[in-house]
Amino acid sequence: MPPSIDTVQSWQGRTMVDPAGDKLGTIDAIYLDDETGQPEWATVTRGLFSAKAAFVPLAQAQAMGDSVQVPYDKQQVSDAPSMEADGSLSQDDEAELYRHYGLDYTESRSDSGLPAGTVDDAPDDRDTVGRDTSGPTTDQAMTRSEEELRVGTQTREAGRARLRKYVTTEQQTVTVPVQREEVRVEREPITDANLDDATSGPAISEEEHEVTLHEETPVVEKRVVPRERVRMDTETVTEERQVSEEVRQEQIEVDGDQDQFRSQDHR
């Protein structure tokens, strides 16, 4: 199914590429079928000052990012029959182009008329039915349309945060009081109170007394003590951002002898 006129009109000025992605040229104009009003051909120019415009069928064209891709290679487009890009293609011109691109062509097909967005210099005929290039033949009225912005929001992932626990080591010094025993020699004179104890043994002898000394030493013991709990949570904050985009408006103007026209606003 060929692309719609709204889609194709946005292609003017874009780069056309072949199936390999090689540049074929810049889309200069879009040609519509006179009978159906659907886009049928695009003229492609290779350079800024190129005099030759190649006609390329749009039946199988599709947008690829900022480019438009067609199933014809650079050589085939370059060898296309030279036609005057003067605003119309005759049936003979179309038949020759269709044969070149290997497409079927029947005489029931109409000529390709003016490029999309141009105006034919046809004689003034008030009984002639108006022609809307965005669709099939319409009545005598012309519809003016315009684009309007519809802005919404969508949620996307902006980043991630994680909690990570790791172990560090530090040196701590603590002062601990410790006790130890020391030997102290006490001498006391012989008195009536201790005379019996002093003379209870032999008069002259050799003796030896042993005393065990004790002391305290620091003992280090470590234990794990929970200090706090840490968790992650999210909160939503609202901020205002401005977006801007170009919108297109259709304008309608009247050509001809202004004295013959009278404007009526039915609103």
mmCIF file of C-alpha atoms in Angstrom:
data_model
loop_
_atom_site.group_PDB
_atom_site.id
_atom_site.type_symbol
_atom_site.label_atom_id
_atom_site.label_comp_id
_atom_site.label_asym_id
_atom_site.label_seq_id
_atom_site.Cartn_x
_atom_site.Cartn_y
_atom_site.Cartn_z
ATOM 1 C CA MET A 1 0.000 0.000 0.000
ATOM 2 C CA PRO A 2 1.500 3.342 -1.031
ATOM 3 C CA PRO A 3 2.123 5.966 1.686
ATOM 4 C CA SER A 4 -0.542 8.581 2.347
ATOM 5 C CA ILE A 5 -0.369 12.128 1.020
ATOM 6 C CA ASP A 6 0.088 13.513 4.561
ATOM 7 C CA THR A 7 3.093 11.262 5.080
ATOM 8 C CA VAL A 8 4.636 11.973 1.694
ATOM 9 C CA GLN A 9 4.255 15.756 1.926
ATOM 10 C CA SER A 10 6.546 15.696 4.969
ATOM 11 C CA TRP A 11 9.232 13.956 2.875
ATOM 12 C CA GLN A 12 10.011 16.990 0.707
ATOM 13 C CA GLY A 13 13.578 18.097 1.393
ATOM 14 C CA ARG A 14 14.578 14.721 2.874
ATOM 15 C CA THR A 15 17.292 12.456 1.539
ATOM 16 C CA MET A 16 16.238 9.444 -0.544
ATOM 17 C CA VAL A 17 18.373 6.306 -0.193
ATOM 18 C CA ASP A 18 18.553 2.937 -1.971
ATOM 19 C CA PRO A 19 18.222 -0.493 -0.233
ATOM 20 C CA ALA A 20 21.944 -0.363 0.717
ATOM 21 C CA GLY A 21 21.498 3.039 2.380
ATOM 22 C CA ASP A 22 23.416 4.922 -0.333
ATOM 23 C CA LYS A 23 22.165 8.439 -1.047
ATOM 24 C CA LEU A 24 20.161 8.859 -4.236
ATOM 25 C CA GLY A 25 19.540 12.577 -3.828
ATOM 26 C CA THR A 26 17.174 15.061 -2.205
ATOM 27 C CA ILE A 27 13.398 14.850 -2.699
ATOM 28 C CA ASP A 28 12.419 17.989 -4.562
ATOM 29 C CA ALA A 29 8.734 17.524 -5.409
ATOM 30 C CA ILE A 30 5.888 15.023 -4.994
ATOM 31 C CA TYR A 31 3.638 14.186 -7.976
ATOM 32 C CA LEU A 32 0.035 13.070 -7.395
ATOM 33 C CA ASP A 33 -2.140 10.852 -9.532
ATOM 34 C CA ASP A 34 -4.726 13.102 -11.247
ATOM 35 C CA GLU A 35 -7.525 10.583 -10.726
ATOM 36 C CA THR A 36 -6.940 9.260 -7.198
ATOM 37 C CA GLY A 37 -5.056 12.195 -5.695
ATOM 38 C CA GLN A 38 -2.540 9.748 -4.173
ATOM 39 C CA PRO A 39 1.244 10.332 -4.265
ATOM 40 C CA GLU A 40 2.775 8.501 -7.227
ATOM 41 C CA TRP A 41 6.213 9.965 -8.060
ATOM 42 C CA ALA A 42 8.966 11.946 -6.413
ATOM 43 C CA THR A 43 11.582 14.008 -8.229
ATOM 44 C CA VAL A 44 15.083 13.624 -6.808
ATOM 45 C CA THR A 45 18.000 15.974 -7.444
ATOM 46 C CA ARG A 46 21.585 14.948 -6.759
ATOM 47 C CA GLY A 47 23.208 18.280 -5.976
ATOM 48 C CA LEU A 48 22.409 21.896 -5.253
ATOM 49 C CA PHE A 49 23.073 22.956 -8.852
ATOM 50 C CA SER A 50 22.019 19.742 -10.591
ATOM 51 C CA ALA A 51 19.859 20.352 -13.641
ATOM 52 C CA LYS A 52 18.575 16.770 -13.901
ATOM 53 C CA ALA A 53 15.716 15.577 -11.709
ATOM 54 C CA ALA A 54 15.102 11.821 -11.639
ATOM 55 C CA PHE A 55 11.566 10.480 -11.229
ATOM 56 C CA VAL A 56 11.265 7.672 -8.640
ATOM 57 C CA PRO A 57 8.054 5.668 -7.876
ATOM 58 C CA LEU A 58 6.676 6.084 -4.355
ATOM 59 C CA ALA A 59 4.514 2.936 -4.234
ATOM 60 C CA GLN A 60 7.063 1.049 -2.100
ATOM 61 C CA ALA A 61 8.788 4.007 -0.433
ATOM 62 C CA GLN A 62 9.071 4.039 3.341
ATOM 63 C CA ALA A 63 10.554 6.359 5.949
ATOM 64 C CA MET A 64 13.821 5.196 7.513
ATOM 65 C CA GLY A 65 14.637 7.691 10.267
ATOM 66 C CA ASP A 66 15.330 11.033 8.601
ATOM 67 C CA SER A 67 15.615 9.409 5.149
ATOM 68 C CA VAL A 68 13.207 7.828 2.682
ATOM 69 C CA GLN A 69 14.157 4.406 1.315
ATOM 70 C CA VAL A 70 13.059 2.980 -2.044
ATOM 71 C CA PRO A 71 13.768 -0.487 -3.512
ATOM 72 C CA TYR A 72 15.836 0.900 -6.421
ATOM 73 C CA ASP A 73 19.618 1.178 -6.500
ATOM 74 C CA LYS A 74 21.627 4.249 -7.421
ATOM 75 C CA GLN A 75 22.393 3.059 -10.962
ATOM 76 C CA GLN A 76 18.738 2.357 -11.784
ATOM 77 C CA VAL A 77 17.650 5.800 -10.610
ATOM 78 C CA SER A 78 20.548 7.466 -12.421
ATOM 79 C CA ASP A 79 19.613 5.671 -15.667
ATOM 80 C CA ALA A 80 15.928 6.601 -15.426
ATOM 81 C CA PRO A 81 14.484 8.295 -18.539
ATOM 82 C CA SER A 82 14.929 12.055 -18.450
ATOM 83 C CA MET A 83 11.587 13.823 -18.075
ATOM 84 C CA GLU A 84 10.924 17.506 -17.737
ATOM 85 C CA ALA A 85 9.913 18.240 -14.144
ATOM 86 C CA ASP A 86 7.427 20.825 -15.434
ATOM 87 C CA GLY A 87 4.465 19.911 -13.258
ATOM 88 C CA SER A 88 2.912 16.978 -15.128
ATOM 89 C CA LEU A 89 3.658 13.591 -16.660
ATOM 90 C CA SER A 90 1.816 12.314 -19.691
ATOM 91 C CA GLN A 91 0.674 8.707 -19.964
ATOM 92 C CA ASP A 92 3.506 8.051 -22.427
ATOM 93 C CA ASP A 93 6.051 9.473 -19.952
ATOM 94 C CA GLU A 94 4.588 7.399 -17.131
ATOM 95 C CA ALA A 95 4.568 4.240 -19.248
ATOM 96 C CA GLU A 96 8.252 4.701 -20.089
ATOM 97 C CA LEU A 97 9.142 5.243 -16.441
ATOM 98 C CA TYR A 98 7.088 2.232 -15.326
ATOM 99 C CA ARG A 99 8.884 0.027 -17.851
ATOM 100 C CA HIS A 100 12.256 1.292 -16.638
ATOM 101 C CA TYR A 101 11.461 0.417 -13.018
ATOM 102 C CA GLY A 102 9.913 -2.934 -13.954
ATOM 103 C CA LEU A 103 6.380 -1.993 -12.850
ATOM 104 C CA ASP A 104 3.060 -2.820 -14.487
ATOM 105 C CA TYR A 105 1.293 0.022 -16.255
ATOM 106 C CA THR A 106 -2.210 0.043 -17.718
ATOM 107 C CA GLU A 107 -3.790 2.644 -19.980
ATOM 108 C CA SER A 108 -6.596 3.035 -17.448
ATOM 109 C CA ARG A 109 -4.167 4.872 -15.196
ATOM 110 C CA SER A 110 -4.436 8.642 -15.335
ATOM 111 C CA ASP A 111 -1.685 11.144 -15.898
ATOM 112 C CA SER A 112 0.352 12.405 -12.971
ATOM 113 C CA GLY A 113 -0.558 16.018 -12.435
ATOM 114 C CA LEU A 114 0.956 18.928 -10.548
ATOM 115 C CA PRO A 115 3.260 18.349 -7.600
ATOM 116 C CA ALA A 116 1.592 18.383 -4.205
ATOM 117 C CA GLY A 117 1.103 21.926 -2.945
ATOM 118 C CA THR A 118 1.001 23.689 -6.364
ATOM 119 C CA VAL A 119 -1.939 25.361 -8.111
ATOM 120 C CA ASP A 120 -3.026 24.702 -11.696
ATOM 121 C CA ASP A 121 -3.629 27.719 -13.931
ATOM 122 C CA ALA A 122 -6.895 26.301 -15.248
ATOM 123 C CA PRO A 123 -9.544 28.695 -16.686
ATOM 124 C CA ASP A 124 -12.202 29.982 -14.347
ATOM 125 C CA ASP A 125 -15.151 27.568 -14.405
ATOM 126 C CA ARG A 126 -17.637 27.915 -11.582
ATOM 127 C CA ASP A 127 -19.230 24.541 -12.397
ATOM 128 C CA THR A 128 -15.925 22.711 -12.058
ATOM 129 C CA VAL A 129 -15.762 20.485 -8.986
ATOM 130 C CA GLY A 130 -13.002 21.469 -6.552
ATOM 131 C CA ARG A 131 -9.979 19.197 -6.123
ATOM 132 C CA ASP A 132 -8.533 18.352 -2.717
ATOM 133 C CA THR A 133 -4.970 17.037 -3.036
ATOM 134 C CA SER A 134 -5.269 15.362 0.353
ATOM 135 C CA GLY A 135 -7.966 12.933 -0.793
ATOM 136 C CA PRO A 136 -10.542 12.116 -3.478
ATOM 137 C CA THR A 137 -12.452 14.757 -5.427
ATOM 138 C CA THR A 138 -14.542 16.981 -3.139
ATOM 139 C CA ASP A 139 -17.373 19.427 -3.625
ATOM 140 C CA GLN A 140 -17.058 23.128 -4.369
ATOM 141 C CA ALA A 141 -15.951 23.942 -0.815
ATOM 142 C CA MET A 142 -12.378 23.759 0.404
ATOM 143 C CA THR A 143 -11.501 22.639 3.900
ATOM 144 C CA ARG A 144 -8.842 24.584 5.785
ATOM 145 C CA SER A 145 -7.049 22.582 8.449
ATOM 146 C CA GLU A 146 -4.346 23.292 10.943
ATOM 147 C CA GLU A 147 -2.233 21.313 13.348
ATOM 148 C CA GLU A 148 -2.569 21.647 17.082
ATOM 149 C CA LEU A 149 -0.260 20.406 19.792
ATOM 150 C CA ARG A 150 -1.381 17.601 22.063
ATOM 151 C CA VAL A 151 1.110 17.302 24.876
ATOM 152 C CA GLY A 152 1.263 14.470 27.375
ATOM 153 C CA THR A 153 3.859 12.706 29.468
ATOM 154 C CA GLN A 154 5.427 9.290 29.443
ATOM 155 C CA THR A 155 7.499 7.575 32.091
ATOM 156 C CA ARG A 156 11.026 6.501 31.305
ATOM 157 C CA GLU A 157 13.902 5.192 33.387
ATOM 158 C CA ALA A 158 16.100 8.118 34.451
ATOM 159 C CA GLY A 159 18.670 6.244 36.520
ATOM 160 C CA ARG A 160 19.205 3.720 39.283
ATOM 161 C CA ALA A 161 20.356 3.918 42.887
ATOM 162 C CA ARG A 162 21.489 1.092 45.140
ATOM 163 C CA LEU A 163 22.572 0.576 48.725
ATOM 164 C CA ARG A 164 25.907 -1.136 49.188
ATOM 165 C CA LYS A 165 27.392 -2.157 52.549
ATOM 166 C CA TYR A 166 31.130 -2.602 52.910
ATOM 167 C CA VAL A 167 33.561 -3.143 55.793
ATOM 168 C CA THR A 168 36.250 -0.685 56.891
ATOM 169 C CA THR A 169 38.915 -1.253 59.562
ATOM 170 C CA GLU A 170 40.143 1.322 62.026
ATOM 171 C CA GLN A 171 42.574 1.168 64.937
ATOM 172 C CA GLN A 172 41.130 1.863 68.383
ATOM 173 C CA THR A 173 43.167 2.360 71.600
ATOM 174 C CA VAL A 174 41.519 1.795 74.967
ATOM 175 C CA THR A 175 43.135 2.265 78.396
ATOM 176 C CA VAL A 176 42.399 -0.646 80.761
ATOM 177 C CA PRO A 177 43.408 -0.622 84.498
ATOM 178 C CA VAL A 178 45.163 -3.886 85.525
ATOM 179 C CA GLN A 179 46.336 -5.064 88.930
ATOM 180 C CA ARG A 180 49.444 -7.074 89.929
ATOM 181 C CA GLU A 181 50.931 -8.357 93.156
ATOM 182 C CA GLU A 182 54.372 -7.307 94.381
ATOM 183 C CA VAL A 183 56.499 -8.672 97.274
ATOM 184 C CA ARG A 184 56.831 -6.427 100.279
ATOM 185 C CA VAL A 185 59.183 -7.350 103.173
ATOM 186 C CA GLU A 186 57.905 -6.461 106.617
ATOM 187 C CA ARG A 187 60.106 -6.570 109.713
ATOM 188 C CA GLU A 188 58.721 -6.489 113.251
ATOM 189 C CA PRO A 189 60.556 -6.600 116.579
ATOM 190 C CA ILE A 190 60.171 -9.472 119.077
ATOM 191 C CA THR A 191 57.572 -8.636 121.626
ATOM 192 C CA ASP A 192 55.652 -10.509 124.285
ATOM 193 C CA ALA A 193 52.851 -10.839 121.751
ATOM 194 C CA ASN A 194 54.907 -12.708 119.145
ATOM 195 C CA LEU A 195 57.561 -14.344 121.345
ATOM 196 C CA ASP A 196 55.915 -17.769 121.358
ATOM 197 C CA ASP A 197 55.599 -17.794 117.523
ATOM 198 C CA ALA A 198 59.181 -16.645 117.142
ATOM 199 C CA THR A 199 60.674 -19.356 119.415
ATOM 200 C CA SER A 200 58.426 -22.240 118.331
ATOM 201 C CA GLY A 201 61.010 -23.653 115.950
ATOM 202 C CA PRO A 202 64.622 -24.733 116.258
ATOM 203 C CA ALA A 203 66.985 -22.268 117.733
ATOM 204 C CA ILE A 204 69.236 -22.224 114.662
ATOM 205 C CA SER A 205 68.016 -23.533 111.222
ATOM 206 C CA GLU A 206 67.827 -22.834 107.546
ATOM 207 C CA GLU A 207 64.385 -22.027 106.081
ATOM 208 C CA GLU A 208 62.901 -20.975 102.762
ATOM 209 C CA HIS A 209 59.441 -19.444 102.146
ATOM 210 C CA GLU A 210 57.843 -19.090 98.661
ATOM 211 C CA VAL A 211 55.107 -16.610 97.751
ATOM 212 C CA THR A 212 53.088 -16.786 94.484
ATOM 213 C CA LEU A 213 52.518 -13.429 92.793
ATOM 214 C CA HIS A 214 49.467 -12.682 90.585
ATOM 215 C CA GLU A 215 48.737 -10.005 87.969
ATOM 216 C CA GLU A 216 45.945 -9.060 85.590
ATOM 217 C CA THR A 217 46.422 -8.881 81.817
ATOM 218 C CA PRO A 218 44.100 -7.120 79.301
ATOM 219 C CA VAL A 219 41.738 -9.452 77.444
ATOM 220 C CA VAL A 220 40.236 -8.182 74.161
ATOM 221 C CA GLU A 221 36.890 -9.501 72.999
ATOM 222 C CA LYS A 222 34.912 -8.161 70.017
ATOM 223 C CA ARG A 223 31.166 -8.388 69.549
ATOM 224 C CA VAL A 224 28.900 -7.094 66.781
ATOM 225 C CA VAL A 225 26.501 -4.377 67.871
ATOM 226 C CA PRO A 226 23.710 -3.165 65.494
ATOM 227 C CA ARG A 227 23.791 0.619 65.255
ATOM 228 C CA GLU A 228 21.145 1.725 62.716
ATOM 229 C CA ARG A 229 18.977 0.629 59.805
ATOM 230 C CA VAL A 230 19.170 2.315 56.390
ATOM 231 C CA ARG A 231 16.591 1.897 53.635
ATOM 232 C CA MET A 232 15.927 3.449 50.225
ATOM 233 C CA ASP A 233 12.627 4.978 49.183
ATOM 234 C CA THR A 234 11.446 7.131 46.279
ATOM 235 C CA GLU A 235 9.400 10.274 46.256
ATOM 236 C CA THR A 236 7.771 12.058 43.345
ATOM 237 C CA VAL A 237 8.563 15.698 42.696
ATOM 238 C CA THR A 238 6.775 17.825 40.122
ATOM 239 C CA GLU A 239 8.445 20.401 37.946
ATOM 240 C CA GLU A 240 7.317 22.369 34.915
ATOM 241 C CA ARG A 241 9.011 22.069 31.551
ATOM 242 C CA GLN A 242 8.244 23.934 28.370
ATOM 243 C CA VAL A 243 8.002 22.126 25.045
ATOM 244 C CA SER A 244 7.820 23.856 21.689
ATOM 245 C CA GLU A 245 7.009 22.445 18.278
ATOM 246 C CA GLU A 246 6.131 23.901 14.914
ATOM 247 C CA VAL A 247 2.516 23.558 13.838
ATOM 248 C CA ARG A 248 1.291 24.026 10.293
ATOM 249 C CA GLN A 249 -1.813 25.987 9.284
ATOM 250 C CA GLU A 250 -3.522 25.999 5.954
ATOM 251 C CA GLN A 251 -4.397 29.427 4.573
ATOM 252 C CA ILE A 252 -6.921 29.995 1.783
ATOM 253 C CA GLU A 253 -6.628 32.920 -0.583
ATOM 254 C CA VAL A 254 -8.687 33.880 -3.607
ATOM 255 C CA ASP A 255 -7.144 34.626 -6.997
ATOM 256 C CA GLY A 256 -8.974 36.555 -9.715
ATOM 257 C CA ASP A 257 -10.991 39.738 -10.072
ATOM 258 C CA GLN A 258 -11.769 40.695 -6.478
ATOM 259 C CA ASP A 259 -14.808 42.735 -7.581
ATOM 260 C CA GLN A 260 -16.600 39.493 -8.520
ATOM 261 C CA PHE A 261 -16.309 37.976 -5.068
ATOM 262 C CA ARG A 262 -18.308 38.713 -1.947
ATOM 263 C CA SER A 263 -17.216 37.141 1.294
ATOM 264 C CA GLN A 264 -19.823 35.592 3.554
ATOM 265 C CA ASP A 265 -19.045 34.288 7.009
ATOM 266 C CA HIS A 266 -21.638 31.702 8.114
ATOM 267 C CA ARG A 267 -20.223 31.306 11.582
#
